[in-house]
Amino acid sequence: MASLYHSSLPLSPPSSSCHGVLSLAPRTAAPFVCLCRAPPQDNHDAELLGALQSDGNGSLLREHPASAKVLESGSAELGDGSGGGRRSSQAQLRARDCARRIMSLPMEERVKVLDLLQRDDAALTISDYNDIISALARGGDYDSAVALFRALEPNGVVAPDAHSFAIAVQCFCRKGAPDEAKETLDEMVARGHLPSVAAFSAVVGCLCKRGRVTRAMEVFDTMRAVGSEPTIRTYNSLIGGLCYVGRLEEARDLLNKLKDSPKQTADIYTFTIVLDGFCKVGRTEDAMAIFEDAIRMGLSPTIFTYNALLNGHCKEGNLLKAYDLLMEMCDNDDCPPDKISFSIVLPALLRAGEISAAWKTFKRMEHAGFEADSRALDTLARGLCRQCAADISVLKDAKEVFGKVVAAGHEPVSYTYCLMAQALARGGEVDAAVAILDDMVRKGYALRKRAYTDVVRALCDRSRTHDALRVLAAVITKDFVPGRNAFDALLEELSRQGRWPDAMAVYGAAVKRGVVVSLKRHVKEALARDQKKEEAWESPAQLCVP
């Protein structure tokens, strides 16, 4: 395997042929100072700013144009060309340049390496370099830390040790570079350094997160071959990787081996990883069996365990099982549901039309101090409004949810407005229904024919023809064509009241807009009603004639 140290990054520690400076490897890429992020200036840190102006041994640096050109372009050469242990393509880059990257670190990290920056470069040991690399890593500048590690010459005066390799492995893992992390780990073992359990576990976890389970198994085998006992974290990472790539049976077999192992014991997170994998592929029965095994072992399920099961039940369509499990969690003080738990079950119930269960879930969610998102509230309001057709007592709940949607600043969709107006009209709250229609017309929403028809009919049933005419006129004004039922309801009431001129005007408006209505039918019905009234009026008089 090619060495990691002879890379294109230029920074390297002092060697026996060049003391007091950090020598540069052949320049095939931009200098190290150009690869790091630009640090922010801190005028309050006088000591560190002073260190930036020194040349590594306390004296002020007197840069000449040639050296400045080297730092900017990375292509100039320093030296007299006579060799002196330096290659002709090398340049000088002192330890002060690392301080520019360290300027971006937290104050504690800057203070920690401040003394190192003021020393002579030749006096820096591998421990000092490890402190600088570690500070860069803790500050999140993994690229700079890796660049400095790669610049360490394995056969030079300052060679990387086991701690250097361990830091580099962690940096590669946090960067999301599993292949580089494994190569560094392999070279660490090849050079006689024993990696720590944390280093092995980090590489296994990084590989598994990207589905590289085969390579993770190689690292796992190497770990056991060198005598390092895997921890439960290592097993959890490996089991998670197996579930990630769909090798669920292997993951369950590894879990069963852990259950019988005298050295390591599976924890609740191990069980959660496996049952979550089964839930994601629709095998909730197997997941429930694993869950029951965890309970029998005396483990306490976490919220992640319950949420995985809830998600599995909802994906399989077992909504009542998910609802029962959620209610069980609500009654469990040890592990109550969180917002994610409710957010899994509530939308699933709404999609399936289980409005009653969704309403109870919403009330439990509200009691627990969580707020449902506006989309779920909108859907719940529509479901409750539809139920008003069969059970008008649900209108109170529908009004509550609709009010919460509006109060939350979320504009209900047009369909929700129409259903709410219909529900209010059926429930006898005609004025509120008219107000909602007026609001919709003002906002330019599309009106459903059934919505304003129900409102017009409710107004006519209460002999409020004036308000019914106003609603119909508002609909026509917005270029909406009312339906036949709305005209029929108004014509029937006007004819009942004997207001024939108004009835003729409404009939003309309907014909003008292509709506087919029958005025003759309403006239016959009105005459029939008048005749019945006359008969009812004459009948008692005839009985009184002596």
XYZ file of C-alpha atoms in Angstrom:
546
model
C 0.000 0.000 0.000
C 1.322 3.442 -0.873
C 2.376 5.486 2.091
C 0.037 8.173 3.307
C 2.795 10.563 4.164
C 4.245 11.341 0.741
C 1.181 13.252 -0.339
C 0.780 16.374 -2.384
C 0.283 18.536 0.714
C 3.439 20.550 1.324
C 3.741 20.770 5.086
C 6.235 18.428 6.834
C 8.004 18.598 10.212
C 11.729 19.339 10.631
C 14.138 16.676 9.406
C 17.791 16.063 10.153
C 18.840 18.005 7.079
C 16.793 21.125 7.752
C 16.611 22.311 11.342
C 14.452 25.073 12.699
C 11.901 25.085 9.901
C 9.027 23.026 8.675
C 10.256 21.877 5.268
C 7.942 21.582 2.295
C 7.470 18.479 0.206
C 7.554 18.906 -3.582
C 4.812 21.302 -4.569
C 2.241 19.531 -6.644
C -0.705 21.297 -5.026
C -1.546 24.545 -3.258
C 0.376 25.178 -0.015
C -1.048 24.060 3.285
C -1.845 27.638 4.284
C -4.064 27.969 1.223
C -5.936 24.745 1.914
C -7.190 25.784 5.349
C -10.117 28.035 5.944
C -9.365 31.691 6.525
C -9.340 32.417 10.255
C -11.238 35.374 11.694
C -9.178 38.129 13.293
C -9.412 38.611 17.042
C -8.019 41.950 18.163
C -8.431 41.013 21.819
C -5.943 38.133 21.642
C -2.700 40.133 21.725
C -0.485 37.197 22.621
C -1.594 35.073 19.721
C -1.312 37.973 17.307
C 2.198 38.468 18.573
C 2.964 34.818 17.930
C 1.758 35.245 14.371
C 4.373 37.966 13.865
C 7.242 35.841 15.152
C 9.318 33.346 13.230
C 8.982 30.536 15.733
C 11.803 31.478 18.101
C 10.570 34.758 19.517
C 12.228 37.139 17.035
C 10.220 39.188 14.603
C 9.907 37.774 11.146
C 11.338 39.948 8.402
C 9.741 38.650 5.261
C 11.148 39.597 1.922
C 9.177 39.675 -1.337
C 10.456 36.260 -2.374
C 9.099 34.496 0.711
C 5.779 36.297 0.420
C 5.559 35.119 -3.127
C 6.186 31.551 -1.989
C 3.304 31.651 0.487
C 0.957 33.175 -2.036
C 1.688 31.150 -5.147
C 3.504 28.078 -3.853
C 5.727 28.074 -6.918
C 8.807 30.147 -5.907
C 11.997 28.642 -4.539
C 14.060 29.715 -1.531
C 17.732 29.047 -0.932
C 20.940 29.504 -2.804
C 20.516 26.386 -4.906
C 23.532 24.709 -3.312
C 21.487 21.963 -1.713
C 22.105 22.200 2.042
C 19.833 19.196 2.531
C 16.975 20.940 0.731
C 15.425 19.945 -2.571
C 15.319 22.651 -5.230
C 11.503 22.531 -5.341
C 11.090 23.050 -1.591
C 10.094 26.224 0.263
C 9.989 27.250 3.888
C 6.806 27.286 5.918
C 7.244 27.917 9.625
C 5.039 26.745 12.477
C 3.521 30.204 12.708
C 1.436 29.405 9.633
C -0.416 26.743 11.641
C -1.414 29.508 14.036
C -3.531 31.083 11.333
C -5.708 27.986 11.362
C -5.676 27.785 15.145
C -7.000 31.371 15.268
C -10.399 29.946 14.321
C -10.437 27.517 17.252
C -12.134 28.104 20.611
C -10.213 30.120 23.174
C -9.234 27.072 25.284
C -7.647 25.356 22.294
C -5.771 28.484 21.259
C -4.344 28.972 24.710
C -3.274 25.338 24.873
C -1.045 25.523 21.812
C 0.132 29.099 22.298
C 3.380 28.041 23.976
C 4.109 25.585 21.172
C 3.847 28.299 18.555
C 6.507 30.423 20.261
C 9.106 27.658 20.446
C 11.823 27.008 17.959
C 10.553 24.633 15.289
C 13.439 22.221 15.803
C 12.405 21.840 19.444
C 8.925 20.583 18.588
C 8.426 16.896 19.364
C 5.858 14.458 18.067
C 3.870 15.092 21.223
C 3.783 18.798 20.347
C 2.630 18.038 16.832
C -0.016 15.711 18.239
C -1.289 18.570 20.408
C -1.575 20.829 17.365
C -3.285 18.138 15.276
C -5.627 17.333 18.144
C -6.472 21.025 18.599
C -7.291 21.349 14.903
C -9.448 18.215 15.068
C -11.346 19.395 18.126
C -11.922 22.694 16.381
C -13.531 20.892 13.466
C -10.757 21.692 10.954
C -10.223 18.079 9.936
C -8.639 18.937 6.591
C -5.833 20.909 8.263
C -5.319 18.205 10.877
C -5.064 15.500 8.202
C -2.708 17.648 6.122
C -0.349 18.112 9.058
C -0.479 14.392 9.874
C 0.288 13.411 6.306
C 3.275 15.748 6.288
C 4.940 13.849 9.134
C 7.788 11.772 7.684
C 7.794 8.203 9.019
C 11.595 7.964 8.727
C 12.418 11.531 9.728
C 13.381 13.132 13.025
C 9.730 13.536 13.943
C 7.767 10.422 12.976
C 4.093 9.789 13.714
C 3.333 7.626 16.674
C 0.261 5.630 17.672
C -1.472 8.733 18.995
C -0.907 10.536 15.673
C -2.485 7.633 13.789
C -5.423 7.511 16.223
C -6.160 11.206 15.747
C -5.929 10.851 11.960
C -8.313 7.892 11.981
C -10.872 9.887 13.964
C -10.484 12.850 11.579
C -11.086 10.688 8.522
C -14.161 9.143 10.163
C -15.606 12.515 11.068
C -14.916 13.772 7.563
C -16.892 10.853 6.202
C -13.919 9.243 4.437
C -14.145 5.548 5.420
C -11.639 4.273 2.842
C -8.912 6.661 4.004
C -9.708 5.804 7.616
C -9.291 2.068 6.921
C -6.050 2.612 5.000
C -4.650 4.653 7.873
C -5.691 1.954 10.321
C -4.076 -0.763 8.187
C -0.831 1.178 7.956
C -0.931 1.785 11.689
C -1.066 -1.975 12.274
C 1.618 -2.602 9.622
C 4.011 -0.225 11.415
C 3.641 -2.064 14.676
C 1.223 0.265 16.446
C -1.745 -1.291 18.220
C -4.918 0.723 17.484
C -7.208 1.421 20.372
C -10.671 -0.069 20.611
C -12.089 3.413 19.970
C -10.155 3.665 16.682
C -11.387 0.251 15.514
C -14.958 1.090 16.504
C -14.832 4.467 14.736
C -13.731 2.877 11.452
C -16.345 0.118 11.716
C -19.041 2.690 12.374
C -17.908 4.964 9.523
C -17.889 2.097 7.034
C -21.263 0.772 8.161
C -22.934 4.180 7.844
C -22.077 4.114 4.157
C -23.104 0.511 3.581
C -19.529 -0.816 3.359
C -20.349 -3.770 5.578
C -17.888 -6.188 3.941
C -14.957 -3.891 4.670
C -16.334 -3.265 8.146
C -16.275 -7.019 8.753
C -12.611 -7.050 7.681
C -11.803 -4.395 10.273
C -13.833 -6.333 12.831
C -11.832 -9.507 12.106
C -8.548 -7.572 12.314
C -9.634 -6.150 15.630
C -10.177 -9.594 17.089
C -6.987 -10.926 15.495
C -4.787 -8.351 17.253
C -6.410 -9.118 20.599
C -8.751 -6.125 20.931
C -12.117 -7.132 22.326
C -14.994 -5.388 20.498
C -17.244 -3.293 22.687
C -21.004 -3.110 22.525
C -20.568 0.081 20.480
C -18.626 -1.897 17.875
C -21.324 -4.557 17.734
C -24.068 -1.947 17.492
C -22.315 -0.265 14.563
C -21.897 -3.594 12.776
C -25.481 -4.654 13.416
C -26.680 -1.264 12.206
C -24.677 -1.673 8.995
C -26.149 -5.125 8.381
C -29.665 -3.749 8.819
C -28.845 -0.808 6.570
C -27.982 -3.085 3.640
C -30.915 -5.434 4.297
C -29.029 -8.347 5.831
C -31.537 -8.626 8.641
C -31.133 -12.315 9.349
C -27.387 -11.885 9.883
C -28.103 -8.960 12.179
C -30.538 -11.069 14.207
C -28.030 -13.933 14.402
C -25.376 -11.540 15.698
C -27.872 -10.240 18.244
C -28.600 -13.770 19.425
C -24.865 -14.448 19.813
C -24.570 -11.320 21.923
C -27.448 -12.497 24.118
C -25.535 -15.707 24.882
C -22.075 -14.100 25.116
C -20.430 -13.980 28.562
C -18.173 -11.056 27.569
C -20.616 -8.619 25.991
C -24.302 -8.137 26.675
C -26.717 -6.622 24.216
C -28.272 -3.392 25.408
C -31.605 -1.861 24.496
C -29.997 0.058 21.617
C -28.883 -3.224 20.057
C -32.446 -4.543 20.162
C -33.767 -1.216 18.871
C -31.445 -1.270 15.850
C -32.559 -4.762 14.835
C -36.300 -4.288 15.381
C -36.156 -0.972 13.531
C -34.597 -2.777 10.576
C -37.435 -5.319 10.562
C -40.050 -2.564 10.874
C -38.668 -0.721 7.859
C -39.222 -3.743 5.627
C -42.737 -4.420 6.924
C -41.943 -7.279 9.295
C -43.470 -5.912 12.459
C -44.318 -9.362 13.804
C -40.606 -10.218 13.933
C -39.932 -6.784 15.404
C -42.484 -7.377 18.166
C -40.837 -10.727 18.970
C -37.478 -8.953 19.381
C -39.188 -6.307 21.514
C -40.624 -8.970 23.812
C -37.165 -10.585 24.118
C -35.770 -7.267 25.315
C -38.542 -6.971 27.895
C -37.861 -10.503 29.155
C -34.176 -9.618 29.595
C -35.184 -6.782 31.907
C -34.290 -3.977 29.486
C -36.305 -0.775 29.498
C -37.451 0.353 26.031
C -36.521 3.878 25.039
C -38.549 6.354 23.059
C -36.588 5.318 19.958
C -37.724 1.726 20.479
C -41.381 2.703 20.695
C -41.167 5.117 17.753
C -39.647 2.388 15.575
C -42.565 0.085 16.394
C -45.116 2.848 15.814
C -43.578 3.580 12.443
C -43.614 -0.095 11.510
C -47.275 -0.552 12.466
C -48.327 2.538 10.508
C -46.394 1.520 7.403
C -48.024 -1.901 7.443
C -51.476 -0.403 7.936
C -51.927 -1.739 11.464
C -53.256 1.607 12.642
C -55.256 0.302 15.566
C -52.154 -1.481 16.910
C -50.206 1.739 16.551
C -52.989 3.658 18.300
C -53.178 1.139 21.162
C -49.398 1.246 21.604
C -49.475 5.047 21.659
C -52.206 5.071 24.293
C -50.143 2.578 26.304
C -47.215 4.966 26.108
C -49.413 7.845 27.277
C -50.275 5.864 30.415
C -46.618 4.935 30.967
C -44.794 7.454 33.145
C -41.411 5.817 32.512
C -41.424 6.427 28.745
C -44.148 8.856 27.636
C -44.527 9.619 23.931
C -42.722 12.578 22.419
C -43.759 14.825 19.547
C -42.334 12.377 17.006
C -44.539 9.596 18.399
C -47.696 11.638 17.880
C -46.456 12.892 14.488
C -46.143 9.277 13.310
C -49.596 8.092 14.389
C -51.795 11.171 13.841
C -51.196 11.631 10.074
C -51.533 7.873 9.515
C -54.939 7.841 11.225
C -56.064 10.855 9.213
C -54.984 9.277 5.930
C -56.955 6.157 6.785
C -60.059 8.151 7.724
C -59.989 7.088 11.388
C -61.216 10.497 12.506
C -62.436 9.472 15.975
C -59.090 7.905 16.880
C -57.278 10.864 15.309
C -59.317 13.284 17.434
C -58.446 11.404 20.633
C -54.788 11.306 19.577
C -54.865 15.057 18.989
C -56.343 15.704 22.437
C -53.679 13.493 24.055
C -51.018 15.331 22.097
C -52.382 18.662 23.243
C -52.542 17.455 26.835
C -48.884 16.407 26.629
C -47.914 19.932 25.608
C -47.187 19.310 21.921
C -48.650 21.129 18.936
C -49.734 19.388 15.772
C -48.518 20.812 12.497
C -50.902 22.932 10.455
C -51.315 20.331 7.735
C -52.494 17.685 10.199
C -54.883 20.187 11.820
C -56.292 21.101 8.419
C -56.913 17.450 7.592
C -58.445 16.798 11.012
C -60.799 19.768 10.613
C -62.035 18.416 7.272
C -62.593 14.964 8.742
C -64.605 16.330 11.660
C -66.691 18.500 9.330
C -67.612 15.428 7.270
C -68.679 13.602 10.416
C -71.117 16.408 11.183
C -73.418 15.016 8.486
C -73.968 11.902 10.616
C -73.416 13.348 14.085
C -73.974 17.069 14.512
C -72.471 16.952 18.016
C -69.043 16.763 16.375
C -69.491 20.357 15.183
C -68.034 21.678 18.431
C -64.828 19.728 17.896
C -64.640 20.831 14.255
C -64.962 24.481 15.277
C -62.191 24.043 17.858
C -59.743 22.552 15.383
C -60.652 25.079 12.679
C -60.047 27.893 15.128
C -56.621 26.476 16.009
C -55.694 26.340 12.336
C -56.586 29.999 11.863
C -54.971 31.050 15.165
C -51.725 29.338 14.166
C -51.444 31.686 11.198
C -52.028 28.904 8.694
C -54.533 29.694 5.972
C -56.936 26.758 5.570
C -57.370 25.461 2.059
C -60.534 26.249 0.109
C -61.932 22.768 0.656
C -61.628 23.141 4.429
C -63.478 26.461 4.301
C -66.321 24.941 2.283
C -66.700 21.927 4.563
C -66.731 24.187 7.609
C -69.459 26.351 6.067
C -71.520 23.244 5.283
C -71.116 21.902 8.814
C -72.143 25.221 10.352
C -75.188 25.418 8.077
C -76.253 21.902 9.065
C -75.744 22.744 12.721
C -77.968 25.813 12.559
C -75.163 28.367 12.902
C -76.139 30.091 9.691
C -74.594 33.474 10.449
C -71.165 31.884 11.010
C -71.558 29.957 7.755
C -72.387 33.166 5.876
C -69.351 34.868 7.425
C -67.076 32.075 6.178
C -68.523 32.346 2.666
C -68.014 36.105 2.701
C -64.408 35.556 3.772
C -63.863 33.087 0.940
C -65.363 35.451 -1.638
C -63.212 38.302 -0.368
C -60.038 36.176 -0.660
C -60.953 34.905 -4.097
C -61.263 31.255 -3.104
C -63.123 28.830 -5.319
C -66.524 28.030 -3.854
C -67.913 24.517 -3.911
C -71.515 24.469 -5.135
C -72.584 22.219 -2.315
C -71.214 24.628 0.275
C -73.134 27.751 -0.709
C -76.161 25.647 -1.688
C -76.388 24.290 1.849
C -76.041 27.810 3.252
C -78.724 29.192 0.914
C -81.045 26.316 1.795
C -80.465 26.864 5.523
C -81.298 30.563 5.140
C -84.421 29.786 3.150
C -85.572 27.263 5.744
C -85.487 30.162 8.223
C -87.359 32.454 5.792
C -84.258 34.659 5.477
C -84.649 35.196 1.758
C -82.923 38.573 1.880
C -79.714 37.001 3.207
C -80.062 34.106 0.757
C -80.333 36.584 -2.134
C -77.240 38.414 -0.844
C -75.225 35.172 -0.757
C -76.350 34.272 -4.257
C -75.519 37.763 -5.526
C -72.054 37.589 -3.956
C -71.416 34.276 -5.700
C -72.555 35.683 -9.048
C -70.476 38.843 -8.587
C -67.280 36.758 -8.432
C -68.124 35.125 -11.784
C -69.180 31.870 -10.135
C -72.287 30.228 -11.616
C -74.560 28.968 -8.823
C -75.965 25.505 -9.166
C -79.525 24.491 -9.857
C -80.224 23.456 -6.258
C -79.379 26.924 -4.928
C -81.782 28.600 -7.380
C -84.475 26.004 -6.669
C -84.238 26.527 -2.918
C -84.593 30.289 -3.296
C -87.425 30.067 -5.856
C -89.311 27.674 -3.612
C -89.128 30.015 -0.626
C -89.992 33.147 -2.647
C -92.985 31.419 -4.192
C -94.062 30.186 -0.777
C -93.991 33.757 0.479
C -95.865 34.949 -2.629
C -93.048 37.218 -3.734
C -93.579 36.553 -7.443
C -91.674 39.560 -8.810
C -88.572 38.500 -6.876
C -89.075 34.904 -7.955
C -89.266 36.017 -11.600
C -86.025 37.993 -11.183
C -84.249 34.977 -9.716
C -85.637 32.781 -12.498
C -84.354 35.231 -15.115
C -80.890 35.245 -13.499
C -80.792 31.453 -13.641
C -81.885 31.286 -17.306
C -79.384 34.000 -18.250
C -76.528 31.864 -16.842
C -77.689 28.652 -18.473
C -79.054 27.062 -15.293
C -82.173 25.014 -16.011
C -84.834 25.581 -13.359
C -88.627 25.119 -13.479
C -90.647 28.106 -12.342
C -93.870 26.407 -13.438
C -93.329 23.671 -10.886
C -92.940 26.184 -8.109
C -96.082 28.038 -9.245
C -98.090 24.800 -9.148
C -96.730 23.970 -5.723
C -97.621 27.455 -4.481
C -101.152 27.227 -5.881
C -101.584 23.801 -4.321
C -100.482 25.175 -0.966
C -102.900 28.125 -1.278
C -105.756 25.812 -2.140
C -105.078 23.664 0.887
C -105.062 26.767 3.061
C -108.416 27.890 1.648
C -109.878 24.450 2.222
C -108.549 24.438 5.759
C -110.055 27.901 6.315
C -113.524 27.045 4.870
C -113.902 23.717 6.607
C -114.503 25.059 10.171
C -117.014 27.639 8.874
C -119.156 25.017 7.241
C -119.271 23.051 10.453
C -120.668 26.070 12.304
C -123.660 26.616 9.952
C -126.927 25.738 11.867
